[in-house]
């Protein structure tokens, strides 16, 4: 499957379904604790879903001799990292869950939008959120804080293994994010997960119709043999 | 008072007033920490209020030999519990405050809506929140997470005493939930609370009008004897 | 600079910029952890910004012999404090971060609105949030809880030094709050911060235009000497 | 294997080894977060290890109409539960991690010691700790608090499934506790775990001797084929 | 009762008993969460108990323009406060639970010991703990941290109402601290609490003897009428 | 100054003094939150102090496809890292504060002791603590947990920049740890800090003698000009 096809397939699957498929493959740590869709309300319906390869960024805690506005001019800076991001990637930022210093603000978000980055996921927070939302860049984070990253964080590099929201994320893992949060899919499992996820979505849509029609849950969800037979029969032309 | 009349009376009283009335009766632990209205923003105005008898569900932490998709087919399952819920009840789910595994998703919420369950209150989180909101089931919870309940929770039974958000909840206690969160009223106190709450609401509405008219707070709220005399006089035809 | 002019100037500067200016002056603790705009969603765009002098209120934890409805009639009460608030001030309430007892409800908020208080900032929560939002008083807080303040808090005084969201706030410090939260500016630094902040906002607006036009970040933000020269040239008529 | 033999075997295996064996069997949630040995310092060496069948007790949060000293006289009380505990069992108490109300004090601990209960494990705290230590009952808990259980907890029953420190514990599961904390072993796996744990302990003791003799870790721990061959050879007479 | 007699009486009563007596008088918030005996291990047996009048100290969060070593020379400093402490008082320090800046170190503790202060209780931490322990001053705190108070705290005054570990403490309230932590007794209730506490201790000592003699708990603890009659009879000469 | 001399000098200075010296140089984040001396009680007096260059190790969260016992045999393993540690270094382990999986156990600690590593500092926990203490390796950590690192952590590399207890630590920074916890000193500042720290220790020892002799604190600590003159005079022969 081409990368384009893989990402398109994943984008049609809910993160809820993806975590269930990954659980069946033995992966329990796939949902990142913390990131929620910025600007759509914590729990609003109908939010867009994004999918893409992870481009990782790593921070360590602030130290006054290092985390300064001057450090922004270093080649090993968040600015440098943004210029390396390929179109369509999702930036995943390890902020160690720190909620009182915004990892990025509106100017950096605007540059990412210009470069066609597909989204930003972090276990930290954003700043200039009004401006960030105007850029149109889809963002999943823990919330907002006014202080700049240097108030609490020191940037140390990109495309390294990171932790984000309690999950390990490796460069080029697959990321999907929607109204239930953000999920990481190990790169080696992504094609199989996309296939199984699509099948699961189709089955659950049919089950939902059955529930709306008044059918009780036991035997229907999860489906027993009789239900699966009905499901198989329905699919025939 | 019939149960229908009691629930209708409670539904007209804010949870803020209910906690004050309960405090005067010696009950300090009545507001559940965690549950907030799903989909209406954390703090949005004009949210509907629900009232009903508690139907309790209990989880313990996940253990891999127990918390499996296969367990969903057991008669002692969340599916079995939903089929036991009477119309008009409010499901109260003890999730031990765990925020990284959704207790229920859209299919279970849809079945509850079909069965005319009045609402769902939990100190945990939901999954498939976009779909849950489409079902129309009123939900108070801590937020959203993609993983299924089996990723973190094992269901052990229903209509047992539970803890939810730091409160004890017994089967058939009265539950009221609105924009300030969710409150439990001990069944034995419910009629008296409903009566005192209605009186308090009427008094506070009159005080609010006085404040809007420019009157200062000291002596007005809480009302001193002169204020109460004015209030009594106003009520006469 | 008159107080009116100072406050008008500060109201035009984002809290994000203010924290950066304060950081350059050596003040790292200026953003309060916890307070977010009530009713606008945690992270919604386009929220109004408020600015004003701090009027501080202080609570200690509840003790049953002290934190009673009767205490509301004492001259040393929250009611008494509200009557002392000057028009245009911002009430800053030290609730020690307690999230299960609302500091104020709709009646007190209404009185503050009538008295032309510019806003309310607290590291605690509000109650009667639907009613509070109807009063139009701008509020930054941690969320909502139904119980009254006496359920968890004892009021002890006003215009004392307080802590709020991890920041020291002294009476008559300057407060600015917007979609990124609330910031305290030491009174002695306020004029200089207002001047530097305005300059920074103008520079960042120009940089944002450059980014929208497709320019890369390194050398632009933060600006190097060449960029600053271009910026200076642009400003000439 | 007789229960006596099983418990004797488990008592010789460290909790560290038991968690590794359980992990290889697919059980990741076996160590309880919170309980540490009372009175031996948080991390002191040479602490005794206990093993036994779990006798579970369950609390929900306090509610003023239920959690009273009078409730101690009810047959469904902690006193009643203690009289049901068989000699050699380990009481496992679900206190929901609450750290400001002691589940048991010295008098109840003394009665348990008289009844030859093997130990007490809780994710809550104890009270009267000086007196508890004098009883000689081995206790694993989170620490000490002066208030009685009724200040924060309502007892609801025994020998039910519970959560303790993030683990599910079912009546008659096996419990082992030592200087690294407390572990639960599902009853159905206990014999196999005891056998594999004993083998692992023997291997690790030999590896430790090798390390003391100066051998480097790669290839030794975990052992590669050559190391395992040396280990097998050594065991021969 | 003289203050000396009152304090001597309170010193003989465990904090566990004191919280129970206070609970019966309607005071649920009397035990401070956080303070534990420094240097005796978190839970060690046989620790001394202290009692005395509270001398309160209050901190707010650090702000760089205020919390400096220079501020230590101000008359409104911790040094000034120590010189005001009467012999026999217990310093109770509101550190807002901050655990990464030590409120006091060895030099200040030594001066307090020289001035015959009876003890120090804080919801924060100490620094120079090895040196503090050498001074012999009894200390209840959350632990140790190397940074000085100015790294996180600004001192603002003494003998004001404070919060400490979730409790309100007013100047001259009574404080008792032992192996179960520290308790505050409202000044107005202290004599009655001392009397009831002494009676409770005597009863519990007798019950403990009964338990050691093999008697079962139901009916004994709490005592029913028959047990109380036996207890009354025993007390007769 | 030779490295040996520098480390010897630092070992004589308390971490409390070091944080004060660093604060005066503008470094506020130098004390790691979490690490306390293992086995000596959380706060015990007279604990040894260690000093040395940091050798950093980095973990990210566990993922089931990576964090397996098999991974221990990889060259990029904790075993490989230990073999790279120079004698006299202090291993500083970024465990992201995770407290339910032990970073190292007794066998790895034994190998480090054999290799003359000076100590181990982590914001995580240890396992096999009884065995670890027998190895004699000085350890600062958050406590004990039975599960192996693979239960919660994936090792990703060594001698990279890390975070530990809220501090940035770079390879070859200086580390000092004692009864107040562990401190990191930026390598470039270490010589100056050692010099200033030694002077501060001498001054404070003299002040302590003055306090023991009964002198009041104001003017003495911090010393005013008159006190400093007395101190200078005393030093003359």
PDB file of N, CA, C and O in Angstrom, chain A residues 39-89:
ATOM      1  N   UNK A  39      -9.697  24.256  20.429  1.00  0.00           N
ATOM      2  CA  UNK A  39     -10.641  25.173  19.816  1.00  0.00           C
ATOM      3  C   UNK A  39     -11.984  24.577  19.496  1.00  0.00           C
ATOM      4  O   UNK A  39     -12.920  25.278  19.126  1.00  0.00           O
ATOM      5  N   UNK A  40     -12.116  23.281  19.631  1.00  0.00           N
ATOM      6  CA  UNK A  40     -13.388  22.661  19.319  1.00  0.00           C
ATOM      7  C   UNK A  40     -14.159  22.308  20.571  1.00  0.00           C
ATOM      8  O   UNK A  40     -15.134  21.586  20.500  1.00  0.00           O
ATOM      9  N   UNK A  41     -13.731  22.835  21.695  1.00  0.00           N
ATOM     10  CA  UNK A  41     -14.316  22.384  22.949  1.00  0.00           C
ATOM     11  C   UNK A  41     -13.686  21.061  23.268  1.00  0.00           C
ATOM     12  O   UNK A  41     -13.225  20.333  22.382  1.00  0.00           O
ATOM     13  N   UNK A  42     -13.641  20.744  24.536  1.00  0.00           N
ATOM     14  CA  UNK A  42     -12.952  19.525  24.925  1.00  0.00           C
ATOM     15  C   UNK A  42     -13.611  18.308  24.305  1.00  0.00           C
ATOM     16  O   UNK A  42     -12.961  17.335  24.005  1.00  0.00           O
ATOM     17  N   UNK A  43     -14.896  18.363  24.076  1.00  0.00           N
ATOM     18  CA  UNK A  43     -15.638  17.155  23.756  1.00  0.00           C
ATOM     19  C   UNK A  43     -16.634  17.364  22.621  1.00  0.00           C
ATOM     20  O   UNK A  43     -17.626  16.664  22.534  1.00  0.00           O
ATOM     21  N   UNK A  44     -16.406  18.338  21.773  1.00  0.00           N
ATOM     22  CA  UNK A  44     -17.422  18.681  20.771  1.00  0.00           C
ATOM     23  C   UNK A  44     -17.527  17.622  19.685  1.00  0.00           C
ATOM     24  O   UNK A  44     -16.565  16.918  19.371  1.00  0.00           O
ATOM     25  N   UNK A  45     -18.713  17.481  19.084  1.00  0.00           N
ATOM     26  CA  UNK A  45     -18.927  16.471  18.038  1.00  0.00           C
ATOM     27  C   UNK A  45     -18.430  16.968  16.680  1.00  0.00           C
ATOM     28  O   UNK A  45     -18.131  18.144  16.487  1.00  0.00           O
ATOM     29  N   UNK A  46     -18.358  16.051  15.721  1.00  0.00           N
ATOM     30  CA  UNK A  46     -18.115  16.411  14.331  1.00  0.00           C
ATOM     31  C   UNK A  46     -16.747  16.988  14.034  1.00  0.00           C
ATOM     32  O   UNK A  46     -16.558  17.693  13.043  1.00  0.00           O
ATOM     33  N   UNK A  47     -15.770  16.714  14.880  1.00  0.00           N
ATOM     34  CA  UNK A  47     -14.446  17.269  14.623  1.00  0.00           C
ATOM     35  C   UNK A  47     -13.743  16.488  13.524  1.00  0.00           C
ATOM     36  O   UNK A  47     -13.870  15.277  13.429  1.00  0.00           O
ATOM     37  N   UNK A  48     -12.967  17.178  12.759  1.00  0.00           N
ATOM     38  CA  UNK A  48     -12.204  16.519  11.701  1.00  0.00           C
ATOM     39  C   UNK A  48     -11.218  15.532  12.321  1.00  0.00           C
ATOM     40  O   UNK A  48     -10.872  15.625  13.490  1.00  0.00           O
ATOM     41  N   UNK A  49     -10.796  14.585  11.526  1.00  0.00           N
ATOM     42  CA  UNK A  49      -9.775  13.622  11.945  1.00  0.00           C
ATOM     43  C   UNK A  49      -8.549  13.813  11.062  1.00  0.00           C
ATOM     44  O   UNK A  49      -8.674  14.057   9.875  1.00  0.00           O
ATOM     45  N   UNK A  50      -7.366  13.724  11.644  1.00  0.00           N
ATOM     46  CA  UNK A  50      -6.147  13.828  10.857  1.00  0.00           C
ATOM     47  C   UNK A  50      -5.341  12.538  10.983  1.00  0.00           C
ATOM     48  O   UNK A  50      -5.457  11.807  11.968  1.00  0.00           O
ATOM     49  N   UNK A  51      -4.534  12.263   9.967  1.00  0.00           N
ATOM     50  CA  UNK A  51      -3.644  11.103   9.983  1.00  0.00           C
ATOM     51  C   UNK A  51      -2.361  11.480   9.251  1.00  0.00           C
ATOM     52  O   UNK A  51      -2.385  12.273   8.298  1.00  0.00           O
ATOM     53  N   UNK A  52      -1.246  10.922   9.713  1.00  0.00           N
ATOM     54  CA  UNK A  52       0.029  11.206   9.052  1.00  0.00           C
ATOM     55  C   UNK A  52       1.177  10.547   9.779  1.00  0.00           C
ATOM     56  O   UNK A  52       0.998   9.927  10.828  1.00  0.00           O
ATOM     57  N   UNK A  53       2.374  10.671   9.196  1.00  0.00           N
ATOM     58  CA  UNK A  53       3.586  10.149   9.829  1.00  0.00           C
ATOM     59  C   UNK A  53       4.027  11.116  10.929  1.00  0.00           C
ATOM     60  O   UNK A  53       3.942  12.338  10.771  1.00  0.00           O
ATOM     61  N   UNK A  54       4.554  10.554  12.016  1.00  0.00           N
ATOM     62  CA  UNK A  54       5.042  11.384  13.122  1.00  0.00           C
ATOM     63  C   UNK A  54       6.382  12.024  12.788  1.00  0.00           C
ATOM     64  O   UNK A  54       7.305  11.350  12.301  1.00  0.00           O
ATOM     65  N   UNK A  55       6.462  13.326  13.039  1.00  0.00           N
ATOM     66  CA  UNK A  55       7.744  14.030  13.034  1.00  0.00           C
ATOM     67  C   UNK A  55       7.952  14.474  14.469  1.00  0.00           C
ATOM     68  O   UNK A  55       7.237  15.340  14.972  1.00  0.00           O
ATOM     69  N   UNK A  56       8.928  13.876  15.166  1.00  0.00           N
ATOM     70  CA  UNK A  56       9.019  14.083  16.617  1.00  0.00           C
ATOM     71  C   UNK A  56       9.923  15.272  16.973  1.00  0.00           C
ATOM     72  O   UNK A  56      10.910  15.541  16.299  1.00  0.00           O
ATOM     73  N   UNK A  57       9.541  15.947  18.065  1.00  0.00           N
ATOM     74  CA  UNK A  57      10.368  17.015  18.652  1.00  0.00           C
ATOM     75  C   UNK A  57      10.509  16.726  20.140  1.00  0.00           C
ATOM     76  O   UNK A  57       9.569  16.269  20.782  1.00  0.00           O
ATOM     77  N   UNK A  58      11.691  17.045  20.689  1.00  0.00           N
ATOM     78  CA  UNK A  58      11.934  16.692  22.089  1.00  0.00           C
ATOM     79  C   UNK A  58      12.404  17.905  22.891  1.00  0.00           C
ATOM     80  O   UNK A  58      13.309  18.616  22.469  1.00  0.00           O
ATOM     81  N   UNK A  59      11.769  18.116  24.042  1.00  0.00           N
ATOM     82  CA  UNK A  59      12.197  19.115  25.019  1.00  0.00           C
ATOM     83  C   UNK A  59      12.677  18.426  26.294  1.00  0.00           C
ATOM     84  O   UNK A  59      12.248  17.322  26.621  1.00  0.00           O
ATOM     85  N   UNK A  60      13.582  19.077  27.011  1.00  0.00           N
ATOM     86  CA  UNK A  60      13.885  18.723  28.404  1.00  0.00           C
ATOM     87  C   UNK A  60      13.506  19.945  29.245  1.00  0.00           C
ATOM     88  O   UNK A  60      13.164  20.996  28.697  1.00  0.00           O
ATOM     89  N   UNK A  61      13.550  19.843  30.579  1.00  0.00           N
ATOM     90  CA  UNK A  61      13.146  21.009  31.374  1.00  0.00           C
ATOM     91  C   UNK A  61      14.055  22.216  31.122  1.00  0.00           C
ATOM     92  O   UNK A  61      15.207  22.092  30.698  1.00  0.00           O
ATOM     93  N   UNK A  62      13.504  23.373  31.395  1.00  0.00           N
ATOM     94  CA  UNK A  62      14.221  24.643  31.274  1.00  0.00           C
ATOM     95  C   UNK A  62      15.419  24.690  32.228  1.00  0.00           C
ATOM     96  O   UNK A  62      15.356  24.197  33.336  1.00  0.00           O
ATOM     97  N   UNK A  63      16.533  25.238  31.777  1.00  0.00           N
ATOM     98  CA  UNK A  63      17.596  25.660  32.688  1.00  0.00           C
ATOM     99  C   UNK A  63      18.004  27.046  32.241  1.00  0.00           C
ATOM    100  O   UNK A  63      18.193  27.269  31.048  1.00  0.00           O
ATOM    101  N   UNK A  64      18.183  27.935  33.190  1.00  0.00           N
ATOM    102  CA  UNK A  64      18.294  29.350  32.858  1.00  0.00           C
ATOM    103  C   UNK A  64      19.486  29.640  31.945  1.00  0.00           C
ATOM    104  O   UNK A  64      19.451  30.604  31.169  1.00  0.00           O
ATOM    105  N   UNK A  65      20.545  28.842  32.013  1.00  0.00           N
ATOM    106  CA  UNK A  65      21.687  29.116  31.137  1.00  0.00           C
ATOM    107  C   UNK A  65      21.447  28.625  29.707  1.00  0.00           C
ATOM    108  O   UNK A  65      22.258  28.898  28.828  1.00  0.00           O
ATOM    109  N   UNK A  66      20.325  27.947  29.475  1.00  0.00           N
ATOM    110  CA  UNK A  66      20.084  27.364  28.159  1.00  0.00           C
ATOM    111  C   UNK A  66      18.785  27.824  27.515  1.00  0.00           C
ATOM    112  O   UNK A  66      18.740  28.055  26.307  1.00  0.00           O
ATOM    113  N   UNK A  67      17.732  27.939  28.310  1.00  0.00           N
ATOM    114  CA  UNK A  67      16.404  28.198  27.760  1.00  0.00           C
ATOM    115  C   UNK A  67      16.175  29.701  27.704  1.00  0.00           C
ATOM    116  O   UNK A  67      15.502  30.264  28.544  1.00  0.00           O
ATOM    117  N   UNK A  68      16.716  30.322  26.697  1.00  0.00           N
ATOM    118  CA  UNK A  68      16.648  31.763  26.580  1.00  0.00           C
ATOM    119  C   UNK A  68      16.118  32.130  25.207  1.00  0.00           C
ATOM    120  O   UNK A  68      16.176  31.323  24.268  1.00  0.00           O
ATOM    121  N   UNK A  69      15.579  33.345  25.071  1.00  0.00           N
ATOM    122  CA  UNK A  69      15.180  33.790  23.724  1.00  0.00           C
ATOM    123  C   UNK A  69      16.338  33.673  22.728  1.00  0.00           C
ATOM    124  O   UNK A  69      16.120  33.330  21.563  1.00  0.00           O
ATOM    125  N   UNK A  70      17.566  33.883  23.203  1.00  0.00           N
ATOM    126  CA  UNK A  70      18.704  33.775  22.285  1.00  0.00           C
ATOM    127  C   UNK A  70      18.802  32.381  21.665  1.00  0.00           C
ATOM    128  O   UNK A  70      19.218  32.228  20.509  1.00  0.00           O
ATOM    129  N   UNK A  71      18.391  31.349  22.424  1.00  0.00           N
ATOM    130  CA  UNK A  71      18.532  29.983  21.922  1.00  0.00           C
ATOM    131  C   UNK A  71      17.669  29.744  20.692  1.00  0.00           C
ATOM    132  O   UNK A  71      17.887  28.804  19.946  1.00  0.00           O
ATOM    133  N   UNK A  72      16.661  30.612  20.465  1.00  0.00           N
ATOM    134  CA  UNK A  72      15.796  30.429  19.297  1.00  0.00           C
ATOM    135  C   UNK A  72      16.564  30.601  17.990  1.00  0.00           C
ATOM    136  O   UNK A  72      16.094  30.181  16.938  1.00  0.00           O
ATOM    137  N   UNK A  73      17.700  31.268  18.050  1.00  0.00           N
ATOM    138  CA  UNK A  73      18.476  31.489  16.831  1.00  0.00           C
ATOM    139  C   UNK A  73      19.427  30.344  16.526  1.00  0.00           C
ATOM    140  O   UNK A  73      20.030  30.314  15.459  1.00  0.00           O
ATOM    141  N   UNK A  74      19.566  29.404  17.446  1.00  0.00           N
ATOM    142  CA  UNK A  74      20.466  28.269  17.231  1.00  0.00           C
ATOM    143  C   UNK A  74      19.930  27.391  16.103  1.00  0.00           C
ATOM    144  O   UNK A  74      18.720  27.281  15.908  1.00  0.00           O
ATOM    145  N   UNK A  75      20.834  26.754  15.332  1.00  0.00           N
ATOM    146  CA  UNK A  75      20.334  25.827  14.305  1.00  0.00           C
ATOM    147  C   UNK A  75      19.576  24.657  14.925  1.00  0.00           C
ATOM    148  O   UNK A  75      18.660  24.111  14.306  1.00  0.00           O
ATOM    149  N   UNK A  76      19.935  24.281  16.152  1.00  0.00           N
ATOM    150  CA  UNK A  76      19.212  23.204  16.841  1.00  0.00           C
ATOM    151  C   UNK A  76      18.029  23.828  17.587  1.00  0.00           C
ATOM    152  O   UNK A  76      17.934  23.763  18.813  1.00  0.00           O
ATOM    153  N   UNK A  77      17.140  24.460  16.844  1.00  0.00           N
ATOM    154  CA  UNK A  77      16.036  25.176  17.461  1.00  0.00           C
ATOM    155  C   UNK A  77      14.725  24.645  16.924  1.00  0.00           C
ATOM    156  O   UNK A  77      14.684  23.891  15.935  1.00  0.00           O
ATOM    157  N   UNK A  78      13.624  25.035  17.575  1.00  0.00           N
ATOM    158  CA  UNK A  78      12.305  24.667  17.061  1.00  0.00           C
ATOM    159  C   UNK A  78      12.116  25.217  15.657  1.00  0.00           C
ATOM    160  O   UNK A  78      11.467  24.584  14.825  1.00  0.00           O
ATOM    161  N   UNK A  79      12.709  26.396  15.375  1.00  0.00           N
ATOM    162  CA  UNK A  79      12.602  26.970  14.035  1.00  0.00           C
ATOM    163  C   UNK A  79      13.276  26.061  13.011  1.00  0.00           C
ATOM    164  O   UNK A  79      12.732  25.810  11.935  1.00  0.00           O
ATOM    165  N   UNK A  80      14.464  25.602  13.361  1.00  0.00           N
ATOM    166  CA  UNK A  80      15.157  24.687  12.471  1.00  0.00           C
ATOM    167  C   UNK A  80      14.357  23.417  12.245  1.00  0.00           C
ATOM    168  O   UNK A  80      14.267  22.907  11.112  1.00  0.00           O
ATOM    169  N   UNK A  81      13.758  22.911  13.287  1.00  0.00           N
ATOM    170  CA  UNK A  81      12.978  21.682  13.163  1.00  0.00           C
ATOM    171  C   UNK A  81      11.813  21.867  12.206  1.00  0.00           C
ATOM    172  O   UNK A  81      11.517  20.995  11.374  1.00  0.00           O
ATOM    173  N   UNK A  82      11.130  23.006  12.324  1.00  0.00           N
ATOM    174  CA  UNK A  82       9.955  23.238  11.466  1.00  0.00           C
ATOM    175  C   UNK A  82      10.357  23.226   9.989  1.00  0.00           C
ATOM    176  O   UNK A  82       9.637  22.683   9.141  1.00  0.00           O
ATOM    177  N   UNK A  83      11.517  23.794   9.696  1.00  0.00           N
ATOM    178  CA  UNK A  83      11.954  23.826   8.295  1.00  0.00           C
ATOM    179  C   UNK A  83      12.286  22.430   7.760  1.00  0.00           C
ATOM    180  O   UNK A  83      12.383  22.237   6.546  1.00  0.00           O
ATOM    181  N   UNK A  84      12.460  21.457   8.655  1.00  0.00           N
ATOM    182  CA  UNK A  84      12.724  20.078   8.227  1.00  0.00           C
ATOM    183  C   UNK A  84      11.457  19.250   8.060  1.00  0.00           C
ATOM    184  O   UNK A  84      11.520  18.117   7.576  1.00  0.00           O
ATOM    185  N   UNK A  85      10.314  19.775   8.488  1.00  0.00           N
ATOM    186  CA  UNK A  85       9.101  18.950   8.466  1.00  0.00           C
ATOM    187  C   UNK A  85       8.595  18.756   7.044  1.00  0.00           C
ATOM    188  O   UNK A  85       8.373  19.730   6.325  1.00  0.00           O
ATOM    189  N   UNK A  86       8.375  17.511   6.631  1.00  0.00           N
ATOM    190  CA  UNK A  86       7.818  17.283   5.305  1.00  0.00           C
ATOM    191  C   UNK A  86       6.314  17.591   5.284  1.00  0.00           C
ATOM    192  O   UNK A  86       5.635  17.481   6.302  1.00  0.00           O
ATOM    193  N   UNK A  87       5.807  17.972   4.131  1.00  0.00           N
ATOM    194  CA  UNK A  87       4.365  18.190   3.984  1.00  0.00           C
ATOM    195  C   UNK A  87       3.621  16.924   4.374  1.00  0.00           C
ATOM    196  O   UNK A  87       4.068  15.808   4.075  1.00  0.00           O
ATOM    197  N   UNK A  88       2.514  17.090   5.061  1.00  0.00           N
ATOM    198  CA  UNK A  88       1.678  15.953   5.422  1.00  0.00           C
ATOM    199  C   UNK A  88       2.041  15.275   6.721  1.00  0.00           C
ATOM    200  O   UNK A  88       1.281  14.438   7.216  1.00  0.00           O
ATOM    201  N   UNK A  89       3.188  15.601   7.286  1.00  0.00           N
ATOM    202  CA  UNK A  89       3.555  14.968   8.552  1.00  0.00           C
ATOM    203  C   UNK A  89       2.729  15.562   9.696  1.00  0.00           C
ATOM    204  O   UNK A  89       2.084  16.599   9.548  1.00  0.00           O
TER     205      UNK A  89
END
